[in-house]
Amino acid sequence: MLTTKLLLYLLAVMVLISCESSNEEMINLVLDKRIKAFELKDPEIYSECIHEQYRTVSGKEIIDKKKLVSKFSDHLSIIEMVSFRESDRYIYINGNDARAMMLSSIEVKINNHSVKYKAKEVVNLSKSLGQWKITKESMLDLLSGTMTLIKN
C-alpha cells in the first residue's frame, strides 16, 4: 500500500515536471517567433504572438493589441534591418502566467547607419486556450531609443 502511494506520488511529480517542460518549450517558440517577426519586419507574425487582451499604458495612452501592432509597423517601417543575438533567456512559470527575461545584443540599421547595443527585456505571457501569448513587453521602447540614437 505504501509502495502504491509512493508510485502515485512519483507519477504525479513526473507529470507536473513534464507539463512545465512543455510549457517552457511553447513559451520559447512564442519568443523565437517574436524575434523572427522583428527580423522579418512582419506585423502579421508579430500579431500572432500577442494576447487578444493585451493592455498597457504609455503616458496617457492605453495601448491595446491593435495599437501595439500598428506601433510595431510604424517603428519598423523606417528600419532597414534589425537582428538579435540572445545571450541569455530565463523563463519563470507560475500556473497560466509566465515571465521571460532576456539579455540580447541588437543591431539596427537605418539610412545606412548601424547601431549595436545590449538590451534587457522582460516579457510577460499568459496561457489561454492552451496557447501562450504575450501580455506585456518592452521591445518597442527599445527600438524608439535606437531611432533617437541614429538621428543624433
PDB file of C-alpha atoms in Angstrom:
ATOM      1  CA  MET A   1       0.000   0.000   0.000  1.00  0.00           C
ATOM      2  CA  LEU A   2       2.816   2.413   0.871  1.00  0.00           C
ATOM      3  CA  THR A   3       4.553   1.440  -2.365  1.00  0.00           C
ATOM      4  CA  THR A   4       1.399   2.218  -4.364  1.00  0.00           C
ATOM      5  CA  LYS A   5       1.089   5.666  -2.747  1.00  0.00           C
ATOM      6  CA  LEU A   6       4.761   6.349  -3.400  1.00  0.00           C
ATOM      7  CA  LEU A   7       4.412   5.313  -7.043  1.00  0.00           C
ATOM      8  CA  LEU A   8       1.335   7.523  -7.483  1.00  0.00           C
ATOM      9  CA  TYR A   9       3.171  10.437  -5.900  1.00  0.00           C
ATOM     10  CA  LEU A  10       6.181   9.946  -8.196  1.00  0.00           C
ATOM     11  CA  LEU A  11       3.891   9.683 -11.215  1.00  0.00           C
ATOM     12  CA  ALA A  12       2.166  12.954 -10.258  1.00  0.00           C
ATOM     13  CA  VAL A  13       5.536  14.694  -9.852  1.00  0.00           C
ATOM     14  CA  MET A  14       6.698  13.420 -13.249  1.00  0.00           C
ATOM     15  CA  VAL A  15       3.512  14.667 -14.918  1.00  0.00           C
ATOM     16  CA  LEU A  16       3.941  18.115 -13.353  1.00  0.00           C
ATOM     17  CA  ILE A  17       7.568  18.295 -14.439  1.00  0.00           C
ATOM     18  CA  SER A  18       6.704  17.287 -17.998  1.00  0.00           C
ATOM     19  CA  CYS A  19       3.948  19.936 -18.126  1.00  0.00           C
ATOM     20  CA  GLU A  20       6.389  22.641 -17.032  1.00  0.00           C
ATOM     21  CA  SER A  21       8.882  21.467 -19.653  1.00  0.00           C
ATOM     22  CA  SER A  22       6.288  21.547 -22.416  1.00  0.00           C
ATOM     23  CA  ASN A  23       5.089  24.984 -21.256  1.00  0.00           C
ATOM     24  CA  GLU A  24       8.651  26.252 -21.352  1.00  0.00           C
ATOM     25  CA  GLU A  25       9.100  24.868 -24.869  1.00  0.00           C
ATOM     26  CA  MET A  26       5.864  26.548 -26.001  1.00  0.00           C
ATOM     27  CA  ILE A  27       6.981  29.860 -24.459  1.00  0.00           C
ATOM     28  CA  ASN A  28      10.353  29.592 -26.187  1.00  0.00           C
ATOM     29  CA  LEU A  29       8.559  29.061 -29.511  1.00  0.00           C
ATOM     30  CA  VAL A  30       6.490  32.235 -28.985  1.00  0.00           C
ATOM     31  CA  LEU A  31       9.583  34.263 -28.062  1.00  0.00           C
ATOM     32  CA  ASP A  32      11.518  32.903 -31.053  1.00  0.00           C
ATOM     33  CA  LYS A  33       8.564  33.714 -33.313  1.00  0.00           C
ATOM     34  CA  ARG A  34       8.518  37.262 -31.917  1.00  0.00           C
ATOM     35  CA  ILE A  35      12.201  37.721 -32.759  1.00  0.00           C
ATOM     36  CA  LYS A  36      11.528  36.371 -36.253  1.00  0.00           C
ATOM     37  CA  ALA A  37       8.706  38.934 -36.648  1.00  0.00           C
ATOM     38  CA  PHE A  38      11.129  41.757 -35.779  1.00  0.00           C
ATOM     39  CA  GLU A  39      13.834  40.486 -38.104  1.00  0.00           C
ATOM     40  CA  LEU A  40      11.361  39.986 -40.963  1.00  0.00           C
ATOM     41  CA  LYS A  41       9.532  43.221 -40.018  1.00  0.00           C
ATOM     42  CA  ASP A  42       6.297  41.238 -40.297  1.00  0.00           C
ATOM     43  CA  PRO A  43       3.308  42.618 -38.348  1.00  0.00           C
ATOM     44  CA  GLU A  44       1.202  39.505 -39.005  1.00  0.00           C
ATOM     45  CA  ILE A  45       3.729  37.186 -37.362  1.00  0.00           C
ATOM     46  CA  TYR A  46       4.117  39.681 -34.520  1.00  0.00           C
ATOM     47  CA  SER A  47       0.347  39.902 -34.038  1.00  0.00           C
ATOM     48  CA  GLU A  48       0.142  36.105 -33.686  1.00  0.00           C
ATOM     49  CA  CYS A  49       2.391  36.365 -30.605  1.00  0.00           C
ATOM     50  CA  ILE A  50       0.273  38.985 -28.819  1.00  0.00           C
ATOM     51  CA  HIS A  51      -2.608  38.157 -26.471  1.00  0.00           C
ATOM     52  CA  GLU A  52      -6.034  39.476 -27.511  1.00  0.00           C
ATOM     53  CA  GLN A  53      -6.426  41.141 -24.098  1.00  0.00           C
ATOM     54  CA  TYR A  54      -3.067  42.977 -24.330  1.00  0.00           C
ATOM     55  CA  ARG A  55      -3.308  46.312 -22.490  1.00  0.00           C
ATOM     56  CA  THR A  56      -0.588  48.661 -21.296  1.00  0.00           C
ATOM     57  CA  VAL A  57      -0.345  52.373 -20.558  1.00  0.00           C
ATOM     58  CA  SER A  58       2.173  54.610 -22.305  1.00  0.00           C
ATOM     59  CA  GLY A  59       1.952  58.128 -20.922  1.00  0.00           C
ATOM     60  CA  LYS A  60      -1.759  58.925 -21.086  1.00  0.00           C
ATOM     61  CA  GLU A  61      -2.436  56.457 -23.911  1.00  0.00           C
ATOM     62  CA  ILE A  62      -3.809  52.953 -23.424  1.00  0.00           C
ATOM     63  CA  ILE A  63      -2.162  50.579 -25.864  1.00  0.00           C
ATOM     64  CA  ASP A  64      -4.198  47.545 -26.907  1.00  0.00           C
ATOM     65  CA  LYS A  65      -3.193  44.801 -29.334  1.00  0.00           C
ATOM     66  CA  LYS A  66      -4.325  46.753 -32.409  1.00  0.00           C
ATOM     67  CA  LYS A  67      -2.335  49.872 -31.418  1.00  0.00           C
ATOM     68  CA  LEU A  68       0.664  47.756 -30.454  1.00  0.00           C
ATOM     69  CA  VAL A  69       0.798  46.057 -33.853  1.00  0.00           C
ATOM     70  CA  SER A  70       0.370  49.455 -35.513  1.00  0.00           C
ATOM     71  CA  LYS A  71       3.311  50.857 -33.488  1.00  0.00           C
ATOM     72  CA  PHE A  72       5.332  47.772 -34.453  1.00  0.00           C
ATOM     73  CA  SER A  73       4.662  48.517 -38.136  1.00  0.00           C
ATOM     74  CA  ASP A  74       5.413  52.239 -37.747  1.00  0.00           C
ATOM     75  CA  HIS A  75       8.711  51.706 -35.912  1.00  0.00           C
ATOM     76  CA  LEU A  76       9.938  49.010 -38.252  1.00  0.00           C
ATOM     77  CA  SER A  77       8.865  50.807 -41.446  1.00  0.00           C
ATOM     78  CA  ILE A  78      11.908  53.116 -41.227  1.00  0.00           C
ATOM     79  CA  ILE A  79      14.334  50.423 -40.102  1.00  0.00           C
ATOM     80  CA  GLU A  80      16.266  48.721 -42.884  1.00  0.00           C
ATOM     81  CA  MET A  81      17.415  45.813 -40.765  1.00  0.00           C
ATOM     82  CA  VAL A  82      17.201  44.530 -37.207  1.00  0.00           C
ATOM     83  CA  SER A  83      18.939  41.428 -35.887  1.00  0.00           C
ATOM     84  CA  PHE A  84      19.094  39.800 -32.465  1.00  0.00           C
ATOM     85  CA  ARG A  85      21.681  37.701 -30.707  1.00  0.00           C
ATOM     86  CA  GLU A  86      20.275  36.496 -27.463  1.00  0.00           C
ATOM     87  CA  SER A  87      22.869  35.630 -24.857  1.00  0.00           C
ATOM     88  CA  ASP A  88      20.558  34.602 -22.015  1.00  0.00           C
ATOM     89  CA  ARG A  89      16.891  33.769 -21.595  1.00  0.00           C
ATOM     90  CA  TYR A  90      15.270  32.940 -18.283  1.00  0.00           C
ATOM     91  CA  ILE A  91      11.661  31.769 -18.044  1.00  0.00           C
ATOM     92  CA  TYR A  92       9.644  31.678 -14.839  1.00  0.00           C
ATOM     93  CA  ILE A  93       6.268  29.937 -14.974  1.00  0.00           C
ATOM     94  CA  ASN A  94       3.547  30.334 -12.360  1.00  0.00           C
ATOM     95  CA  GLY A  95       0.421  28.452 -13.441  1.00  0.00           C
ATOM     96  CA  ASN A  96      -1.001  30.148 -16.536  1.00  0.00           C
ATOM     97  CA  ASP A  97       1.304  33.154 -16.259  1.00  0.00           C
ATOM     98  CA  ALA A  98       4.971  33.412 -17.138  1.00  0.00           C
ATOM     99  CA  ARG A  99       7.739  35.967 -17.255  1.00  0.00           C
ATOM    100  CA  ALA A 100      10.710  35.774 -19.589  1.00  0.00           C
ATOM    101  CA  MET A 101      13.841  37.818 -19.020  1.00  0.00           C
ATOM    102  CA  MET A 102      16.195  38.134 -21.944  1.00  0.00           C
ATOM    103  CA  LEU A 103      19.603  39.667 -22.498  1.00  0.00           C
ATOM    104  CA  SER A 104      20.233  40.419 -26.160  1.00  0.00           C
ATOM    105  CA  SER A 105      22.632  42.143 -28.482  1.00  0.00           C
ATOM    106  CA  ILE A 106      20.607  44.015 -31.070  1.00  0.00           C
ATOM    107  CA  GLU A 107      21.810  45.559 -34.290  1.00  0.00           C
ATOM    108  CA  VAL A 108      19.616  48.111 -36.046  1.00  0.00           C
ATOM    109  CA  LYS A 109      20.332  49.722 -39.399  1.00  0.00           C
ATOM    110  CA  ILE A 110      18.588  52.936 -40.554  1.00  0.00           C
ATOM    111  CA  ASN A 111      19.706  55.064 -43.513  1.00  0.00           C
ATOM    112  CA  ASN A 112      22.978  53.146 -43.755  1.00  0.00           C
ATOM    113  CA  HIS A 113      23.736  53.928 -40.087  1.00  0.00           C
ATOM    114  CA  SER A 114      24.146  50.935 -37.865  1.00  0.00           C
ATOM    115  CA  VAL A 115      23.752  50.834 -34.097  1.00  0.00           C
ATOM    116  CA  LYS A 116      24.563  47.869 -31.889  1.00  0.00           C
ATOM    117  CA  TYR A 117      23.511  47.761 -28.284  1.00  0.00           C
ATOM    118  CA  LYS A 118      22.723  45.410 -25.450  1.00  0.00           C
ATOM    119  CA  ALA A 119      19.134  45.136 -24.280  1.00  0.00           C
ATOM    120  CA  LYS A 120      17.492  43.718 -21.195  1.00  0.00           C
ATOM    121  CA  GLU A 121      13.881  42.772 -21.702  1.00  0.00           C
ATOM    122  CA  VAL A 122      11.074  41.444 -19.610  1.00  0.00           C
ATOM    123  CA  VAL A 123       8.170  39.835 -21.446  1.00  0.00           C
ATOM    124  CA  ASN A 124       5.044  38.670 -19.636  1.00  0.00           C
ATOM    125  CA  LEU A 125       2.940  35.880 -21.096  1.00  0.00           C
ATOM    126  CA  SER A 126      -0.353  34.191 -20.285  1.00  0.00           C
ATOM    127  CA  LYS A 127      -1.714  30.839 -21.331  1.00  0.00           C
ATOM    128  CA  SER A 128      -5.222  30.892 -22.742  1.00  0.00           C
ATOM    129  CA  LEU A 129      -6.955  28.058 -24.593  1.00  0.00           C
ATOM    130  CA  GLY A 130      -3.718  26.071 -24.478  1.00  0.00           C
ATOM    131  CA  GLN A 131      -1.595  28.766 -26.142  1.00  0.00           C
ATOM    132  CA  TRP A 132       0.946  31.142 -24.649  1.00  0.00           C
ATOM    133  CA  LYS A 133       0.665  34.768 -25.771  1.00  0.00           C
ATOM    134  CA  ILE A 134       2.486  37.959 -24.820  1.00  0.00           C
ATOM    135  CA  THR A 135       0.619  40.256 -22.419  1.00  0.00           C
ATOM    136  CA  LYS A 136       3.372  42.843 -21.849  1.00  0.00           C
ATOM    137  CA  GLU A 137       6.776  43.619 -23.352  1.00  0.00           C
ATOM    138  CA  SER A 138       9.436  46.287 -23.523  1.00  0.00           C
ATOM    139  CA  MET A 139      10.865  45.916 -27.045  1.00  0.00           C
ATOM    140  CA  LEU A 140       9.164  48.816 -28.835  1.00  0.00           C
ATOM    141  CA  ASP A 141      10.533  51.281 -26.289  1.00  0.00           C
ATOM    142  CA  LEU A 142      13.997  49.941 -27.024  1.00  0.00           C
ATOM    143  CA  LEU A 143      13.554  50.475 -30.757  1.00  0.00           C
ATOM    144  CA  SER A 144      12.292  54.028 -30.149  1.00  0.00           C
ATOM    145  CA  GLY A 145      15.503  54.752 -28.280  1.00  0.00           C
ATOM    146  CA  THR A 146      17.530  53.346 -31.154  1.00  0.00           C
ATOM    147  CA  MET A 147      15.877  55.720 -33.607  1.00  0.00           C
ATOM    148  CA  THR A 148      16.800  58.649 -31.361  1.00  0.00           C
ATOM    149  CA  LEU A 149      20.423  57.436 -31.245  1.00  0.00           C
ATOM    150  CA  ILE A 150      20.635  57.223 -35.025  1.00  0.00           C
ATOM    151  CA  LYS A 151      19.069  60.662 -35.624  1.00  0.00           C
ATOM    152  CA  ASN A 152      21.640  62.416 -33.389  1.00  0.00           C
TER     153      ASN A 152
END
